Short mmCIF file of C-alpha atoms in Angstrom, two decimals:
data_model
loop_
_atom_site.label_atom_id
_atom_site.label_comp_id
_atom_site.label_asym_id
_atom_site.label_seq_id
_atom_site.Cartn_x
_atom_site.Cartn_y
_atom_site.Cartn_z
CA MET K 209 -5.92 18.27 -14.27
CA GLU K 210 -2.72 19.75 -15.63
CA ARG K 211 0.19 17.40 -16.22
CA ILE K 212 3.39 18.84 -14.83
CA CYS K 213 5.24 15.55 -15.07
CA ASN K 214 5.68 12.92 -17.75
CA VAL K 215 3.70 10.15 -16.06
CA THR K 216 1.75 8.18 -18.65
CA ASP K 217 -1.80 6.96 -18.41
CA GLU K 218 -0.38 3.43 -18.55
CA SER K 219 1.65 4.07 -15.38
CA LEU K 220 -1.42 5.39 -13.59
CA LYS K 221 -3.38 2.36 -14.76
CA ASP K 222 -0.68 0.12 -13.23
CA LEU K 223 -1.22 1.76 -9.82
CA ILE K 224 -4.98 1.24 -10.06
CA GLU K 225 -4.54 -2.41 -11.09
CA LEU K 226 -2.12 -2.98 -8.21
CA ALA K 227 -4.73 -1.67 -5.75
CA ALA K 228 -7.45 -3.82 -7.33
CA LYS K 229 -5.41 -6.99 -6.73
CA ALA K 230 -5.55 -6.41 -2.97
CA GLY K 231 -9.29 -6.93 -3.03
CA SER K 232 -9.42 -9.87 -5.40
CA ASP K 233 -6.33 -11.98 -4.78
CA THR K 234 -5.94 -14.10 -1.70
CA GLY K 235 -2.48 -13.93 -0.23
CA VAL K 236 -2.11 -10.25 -1.10
CA CYS K 237 -1.74 -7.88 1.83
CA PRO K 238 -3.59 -4.58 1.27
CA VAL K 239 -1.22 -2.75 3.63
CA GLU K 240 1.81 -3.92 1.67
CA THR K 241 -0.04 -3.02 -1.54
CA ALA K 242 -0.53 0.54 -0.28
CA PHE K 243 3.19 0.65 0.54
CA LEU K 244 4.07 -0.60 -2.96
CA ILE K 245 1.82 2.04 -4.53
CA ALA K 246 3.59 4.76 -2.55
CA GLU K 247 7.00 3.30 -3.45
CA LYS K 248 6.18 3.10 -7.19
CA SER K 249 4.74 6.62 -7.14
CA ILE K 250 7.89 8.05 -5.59
CA LYS K 251 9.95 6.43 -8.35
CA MET K 252 7.69 7.94 -11.03
CA THR K 253 7.39 11.49 -9.69
CA CYS K 254 9.30 14.38 -11.18
CA GLY K 255 9.22 16.19 -7.83
CA LYS K 256 7.99 19.50 -9.24
CA GLY K 257 4.74 19.49 -7.29
CA VAL K 258 4.61 19.78 -3.51
CA MET K 259 2.04 17.02 -3.11
CA CYS K 260 4.09 14.65 -5.27
CA ARG K 261 7.41 15.51 -3.70
CA ASP K 262 6.41 15.72 -0.04
CA GLY K 263 3.02 14.01 0.16
CA LEU K 264 4.10 10.81 -1.56
CA ARG K 265 7.20 10.68 0.65
CA GLN K 266 4.99 10.90 3.74
CA PHE K 267 2.81 8.03 2.45
CA TYR K 268 5.94 5.98 1.93
CA LEU K 269 7.39 6.66 5.40
CA ILE K 270 4.15 6.01 7.28
CA LEU K 271 3.39 2.82 5.36
CA GLU K 272 6.99 1.65 5.76
CA ASP K 273 6.55 1.95 9.53
CA ILE K 274 3.24 0.07 9.48
CA THR K 275 4.55 -2.83 7.36
CA GLY K 276 7.70 -2.90 9.48
CA GLY K 277 5.75 -3.38 12.71
CA ARG K 278 6.33 0.18 13.94
CA GLY K 279 2.86 1.57 13.18
CA LYS K 280 1.17 3.87 15.66
CA ASN K 281 -2.54 4.19 16.47
CA GLU K 282 -2.78 7.62 14.83
CA ASP K 283 -1.21 6.48 11.53
CA ILE K 284 -4.50 5.47 9.86
CA GLU K 285 -6.11 8.81 10.65
CA LEU K 286 -2.97 10.60 9.46
CA LEU K 287 -2.95 8.64 6.18
CA LEU K 288 -6.63 9.42 5.54
CA GLU K 289 -6.07 13.10 6.28
CA LEU K 290 -3.07 13.13 3.95
CA CYS K 291 -5.17 11.46 1.24
CA GLY K 292 -7.77 14.22 1.54
CA VAL K 293 -5.20 17.02 1.39
CA ILE K 294 -3.41 15.52 -1.60
CA LYS K 295 -6.64 14.92 -3.50
CA GLU K 296 -7.69 18.52 -2.87
CA CYS K 297 -4.34 20.13 -3.65
CA ALA K 298 -2.82 17.69 -6.17
CA ASP K 299 -0.62 19.25 -8.81
CA CYS K 300 -0.85 16.25 -11.13
CA ASP K 301 -2.56 12.97 -11.86
CA LEU K 302 0.13 10.90 -10.15
CA SER K 303 -0.29 12.28 -6.63
CA TYR K 304 -4.07 12.32 -7.01
CA THR K 305 -4.23 8.70 -8.21
CA CYS K 306 -1.86 7.52 -5.49
CA ALA K 307 -3.91 9.22 -2.77
CA GLU K 308 -7.15 7.92 -4.24
CA GLN K 309 -5.92 4.31 -4.33
CA ILE K 310 -4.40 4.38 -0.83
CA GLU K 311 -7.59 5.90 0.58
CA LYS K 312 -9.61 3.19 -1.17
CA LEU K 313 -7.40 0.45 0.29
CA ILE K 314 -7.69 1.86 3.80
CA ASN K 315 -11.47 2.20 3.61
CA GLU K 316 -11.99 -1.27 2.11
CA HIS K 317 -9.46 -3.06 4.33
CA MET K 318 -9.55 -1.12 7.59
CA ASP K 319 -9.37 -4.35 9.59
CA ASP K 320 -6.04 -5.27 7.96
CA PHE K 321 -4.55 -1.85 8.71
CA GLU K 322 -5.73 -2.03 12.33
CA LEU K 323 -4.36 -5.58 12.67
CA HIS K 324 -0.95 -4.40 11.48
CA ILE K 325 -0.90 -1.46 13.88
CA LYS K 326 -2.58 -2.81 17.01
CA ARG K 327 -1.44 -6.43 16.93
CA LYS K 328 1.69 -6.12 14.76
CA SER K 329 0.25 -8.96 12.70
CA CYS K 330 -0.14 -9.58 8.95
CA LYS K 331 -2.70 -12.28 8.25
CA ASN K 332 -1.01 -13.02 4.90
CA LEU K 333 2.45 -13.30 6.55
CA ILE K 334 3.93 -10.84 4.05
CA CYS K 335 4.87 -7.70 5.96
CA PRO K 336 8.30 -8.26 7.53
CA GLY K 337 7.64 -6.60 10.90
CA CYS K 338 4.22 -8.14 11.39
CA HIS K 339 4.84 -11.84 11.73
CA THR K 340 7.14 -14.23 13.52
CA VAL K 341 8.24 -17.60 12.23
CA HIS K 342 8.85 -20.42 14.70
CA ILE K 343 10.54 -23.74 14.02
CA ASP K 344 8.80 -26.72 15.55
CA ALA K 345 11.69 -28.61 17.17
CA SER K 346 9.77 -31.90 17.05
CA LYS K 347 9.58 -31.68 13.25
CA CYS K 348 13.10 -30.39 12.63
CA THR K 349 15.31 -32.93 10.91
CA GLY K 350 18.50 -30.95 11.44
CA SER K 351 19.25 -30.82 7.70
CA GLY K 352 20.12 -27.12 7.78
CA GLU K 353 17.94 -26.36 4.73
CA CYS K 354 16.15 -23.61 6.67
CA ILE K 355 19.47 -21.88 7.41
CA LYS K 356 20.17 -21.56 3.68
CA VAL K 357 16.84 -19.93 2.85
CA CYS K 358 16.31 -17.70 5.90
CA PRO K 359 16.49 -14.11 4.57
CA ALA K 360 17.05 -12.59 8.02
CA ASP K 361 19.97 -14.85 9.00
CA ALA K 362 18.00 -15.59 12.16
CA ILE K 363 18.77 -19.30 12.49
CA LYS K 364 21.94 -20.18 14.36
CA GLY K 365 22.69 -23.90 14.19
#
């Protein structure tokens, strides 16, 4: 495949290794991993190719919605279709590798993607829009330590 951008083999290897961690590490969400692959790919692209410029952006937006708890039932099918189009029409190794790894994650972890979309739930409690944290009032000491560490500023008193 012709290289129209300056993405190195090492950068592509990083994307592949990131995807591999989703299958081997416990506590790693494959949906968030797909999002991170899309995010890293966007940062690496030169934007000269249509699939890199527009296709990677679509991956990013769809996966951002899914990890944010705004996923729709048709998103998985749309992602898989986009993977196929990008792999067929890729202008460079970056868009092809990104599509290949996201497709692999979807196929190997379909249950996680469906859980995020249908139940708005992340079994690893990583994706921000797919879990809710509750404070057990019977165990609360009132120290206020949770207020200091809450990233969403959701605790009031």
